[in-house]
Short mmCIF file of C-alpha atoms in Angstrom, two decimals:
data_model
loop_
_atom_site.label_atom_id
_atom_site.label_comp_id
_atom_site.label_asym_id
_atom_site.label_seq_id
_atom_site.Cartn_x
_atom_site.Cartn_y
_atom_site.Cartn_z
CA MET A 1 239.61 -20.96 215.92
CA THR A 2 238.48 -23.51 218.07
CA PRO A 3 237.18 -22.62 221.66
CA SER A 4 239.19 -24.13 224.17
CA ALA A 5 238.47 -26.23 226.20
CA LYS A 6 238.74 -23.85 229.01
CA THR A 7 235.88 -21.58 226.99
CA VAL A 8 233.46 -24.12 225.90
CA CYS A 9 233.32 -25.33 230.07
CA THR A 10 233.32 -21.77 231.44
CA LEU A 11 230.34 -20.98 229.23
CA ALA A 12 228.88 -25.30 230.46
CA LEU A 13 228.82 -23.79 234.23
CA GLY A 14 227.96 -20.44 233.28
CA ALA A 15 224.65 -21.15 231.09
CA ALA A 16 224.14 -24.25 234.09
CA ALA A 17 224.18 -21.40 236.95
CA ARG A 18 221.93 -18.95 234.83
CA ARG A 19 218.92 -22.34 234.60
CA ALA A 20 219.48 -22.15 238.41
CA ALA A 21 219.02 -18.82 239.08
CA ARG A 22 216.50 -18.89 237.64
CA PRO A 23 214.17 -20.32 240.57
CA ILE A 24 216.32 -19.22 242.68
CA LEU A 25 215.05 -15.32 242.07
CA VAL A 26 211.23 -16.70 241.62
CA ALA A 27 211.55 -18.57 244.99
CA GLY A 28 212.47 -15.38 246.23
CA LEU A 29 210.09 -13.28 244.98
CA ALA A 30 207.79 -14.98 246.05
CA LEU A 31 209.03 -15.28 249.46
CA SER A 32 209.27 -11.69 249.33
CA VAL A 33 205.87 -10.61 248.43
CA ALA A 34 204.28 -12.94 250.92
CA ALA A 35 205.85 -11.90 253.26
CA CYS A 36 203.55 -8.08 253.02
CA GLY A 37 201.14 -9.79 253.17
CA GLY A 38 200.68 -10.01 256.21
CA SER A 39 202.00 -11.87 259.52
CA GLY A 40 199.90 -15.30 260.31
CA GLY A 41 198.51 -13.01 263.27
CA LYS A 42 202.05 -12.29 265.53
CA GLY A 43 202.32 -9.23 264.53
CA GLY A 44 204.26 -6.84 261.95
CA LEU A 45 206.32 -7.61 259.42
CA PHE A 46 207.40 -11.36 259.32
CA GLY A 47 206.13 -12.12 263.02
CA LEU A 48 209.06 -9.61 264.98
CA GLY A 49 205.81 -7.53 266.64
CA PRO A 50 202.76 -5.81 266.92
CA SER A 51 201.62 -3.74 263.45
CA GLU A 52 200.12 -1.44 263.80
CA HIS A 53 197.11 -2.67 262.60
CA ASP A 54 197.14 -5.10 265.60
CA LYS A 55 197.90 -2.03 267.82
CA ARG A 56 194.40 -0.59 267.56
CA PRO A 57 190.41 -1.42 269.98
CA VAL A 58 188.23 -3.43 268.43
CA ASN A 59 186.10 -0.96 268.51
CA GLU A 60 187.63 1.60 267.65
CA ARG A 61 185.75 4.10 265.67
CA ARG A 62 186.72 4.57 261.94
CA GLU A 63 186.81 8.24 260.62
CA SER A 64 185.52 8.93 257.63
CA THR A 65 187.31 9.69 254.30
CA ILE A 66 186.73 10.76 250.76
CA TRP A 67 185.54 8.13 249.00
CA ASP A 68 182.56 7.73 252.14
CA LEU A 69 181.34 10.67 249.66
CA PHE A 70 180.66 8.33 247.74
CA SER A 71 179.49 4.98 249.25
CA ASN A 72 175.90 4.88 250.14
CA ARG A 73 175.62 3.30 253.39
CA ASP A 74 172.07 5.26 254.05
CA THR A 75 169.21 2.92 253.88
CA SER A 76 165.80 4.65 252.29
CA ASN A 77 164.32 4.35 255.39
CA GLN A 78 165.45 7.75 256.69
CA GLN A 79 163.37 9.31 259.58
CA VAL A 80 163.07 13.61 259.47
CA ALA A 81 163.61 13.77 263.34
CA VAL A 82 161.06 17.21 263.32
CA ASN A 83 158.68 17.72 265.10
CA ARG A 84 155.63 18.55 262.25
CA TYR A 85 153.47 20.72 264.88
CA LEU A 86 156.62 22.87 265.00
CA TRP A 87 157.35 23.04 261.96
CA ASN A 88 153.90 24.54 261.09
CA ALA A 89 153.52 26.90 263.35
CA SER A 90 157.00 27.81 262.01
CA LEU A 91 155.50 28.38 258.82
CA ASP A 92 152.38 30.74 259.53
CA VAL A 93 153.95 32.33 262.20
CA LEU A 94 156.35 33.69 259.96
CA ASN A 95 154.39 34.00 256.49
CA PHE A 96 155.27 37.45 256.01
CA LEU A 97 158.74 36.94 255.23
CA PRO A 98 159.88 34.66 251.83
CA ILE A 99 161.28 31.94 252.36
CA GLN A 100 165.41 31.65 251.00
CA SER A 101 165.78 27.15 251.99
CA VAL A 102 164.00 25.30 253.67
CA ASP A 103 165.92 21.80 254.90
CA PRO A 104 163.06 19.23 256.46
CA PHE A 105 165.74 16.84 256.91
CA THR A 106 167.99 19.18 259.25
CA GLY A 107 165.25 21.39 260.89
CA VAL A 108 166.12 24.70 259.43
CA ILE A 109 164.49 27.57 257.65
CA VAL A 110 166.02 30.73 256.06
CA THR A 111 164.06 33.90 255.61
CA GLY A 112 165.05 36.57 253.79
CA TYR A 113 163.74 40.22 254.63
CA GLY A 114 160.07 40.66 255.65
CA THR A 115 158.55 43.14 257.43
CA PRO A 116 155.45 42.01 259.13
CA PRO A 117 151.04 43.47 258.90
CA GLY A 118 151.37 46.35 260.42
CA GLY A 119 155.06 46.69 261.58
CA GLY A 120 157.62 49.86 259.76
CA ARG A 121 160.17 47.30 260.65
CA SER A 122 162.37 44.59 258.55
CA TYR A 123 162.88 41.13 259.80
CA ARG A 124 165.09 38.52 258.91
CA ALA A 125 164.98 34.79 260.81
CA THR A 126 166.57 31.39 261.26
CA VAL A 127 164.36 28.68 262.61
CA ARG A 128 165.56 25.53 263.72
CA ILE A 129 164.67 22.46 264.98
CA SER A 130 165.89 20.10 266.61
CA ASP A 131 163.80 17.55 268.22
CA PRO A 132 160.59 15.95 267.78
CA ALA A 133 159.28 16.92 270.76
CA LEU A 134 156.71 18.72 271.17
CA ASP A 135 158.87 21.29 273.66
CA ALA A 136 160.31 25.10 274.02
CA ARG A 137 163.33 23.26 274.14
CA SER A 138 162.52 22.48 270.52
CA LEU A 139 163.05 25.64 268.76
CA LYS A 140 165.50 27.92 268.32
CA LEU A 141 165.07 31.26 266.25
CA SER A 142 166.97 33.66 265.49
CA LEU A 143 165.30 37.19 264.17
CA GLN A 144 167.74 39.87 262.54
CA GLY A 145 167.07 43.65 261.70
CA ALA A 146 167.36 45.25 258.42
CA GLY A 147 171.54 45.14 257.71
CA GLY A 148 172.20 42.70 260.37
CA SER A 149 171.57 44.72 263.36
CA ALA A 150 170.38 43.37 265.95
CA VAL A 151 167.00 42.77 267.74
CA ALA A 152 165.44 43.15 271.27
CA PRO A 153 165.03 39.81 273.64
CA ASP A 154 162.08 40.66 274.40
CA THR A 155 160.61 40.34 270.17
CA VAL A 156 162.36 37.03 269.96
CA ARG A 157 160.06 35.73 273.05
CA ALA A 158 157.14 36.60 271.15
CA VAL A 159 157.94 35.45 268.16
CA GLU A 160 158.25 31.48 269.55
CA ASP A 161 155.91 31.92 272.06
CA ALA A 162 153.51 33.01 268.85
CA ILE A 163 155.40 29.80 267.24
CA LEU A 164 155.02 27.63 270.31
CA THR A 165 151.12 28.64 270.93
CA ARG A 166 150.28 27.77 267.55
CA ALA A 167 151.97 24.39 267.71
CA ARG A 168 149.91 23.96 270.47
CA GLN A 169 146.74 24.95 268.31
CA LEU A 170 147.76 22.52 265.56
CA ARG A 171 147.94 19.48 267.63
CA VAL A 172 144.72 20.30 269.44
CA ARG A 173 143.82 20.80 266.65
CA ASP A 174 144.51 17.08 264.95
CA GLY A 175 143.60 15.32 267.82
CA GLN A 176 139.83 15.85 267.92
CA LEU A 177 139.88 14.40 264.65
#
C-alpha cells in the first residue's frame, strides 16, 4: 500500500507544527516563570497594582518564626543586666534556703522550702532582679509558706529590706578597696 498524497501532506504538516510548537511552548513557559519573579518595581503580578510586599512599611517589625530558633543573631558579647550587689545580697540573706534554679541573665533566683534560723515556719522564695541599678525598684521578692500559703506583707518587706541593706554593705565594702 502506498500512502496517498493527502496522508503524506498531513504527516509532513504535523511534524512541522510540532517542531514549531516546541519553541513557542518553551517561550511561553519561560515568560510565565519570569512573571512570578517580580514586578519590576510596578507592584503586583504583571505590574497591575501594588503587591503585599510593597504595602508593608519599611520599618515594620518582623515577626519571629520557628526558624529563628536556629539562627545565630546574638553576639557573643552579651551582657548581664543584673545588679551584682543585689544578686550577691539575695544569695547571702536567703542562704538558709536550698537553691532550685538560678539564671543570672534574667536575674531570677528560685529556692526550695527551708526554715530560717530561729524560726518554726518554712518558706520558699523567688527573687527577680530586673535592673542593673542598686535600687529597691530593681528587686522583686515573692515568699510562700508551706503548701503555697500566703506570707504577711510585713515579712516580705523585712526580707526585701535585709537584702537591700546587705547590697549596700557589699557596695560600700567594694568602694573601700
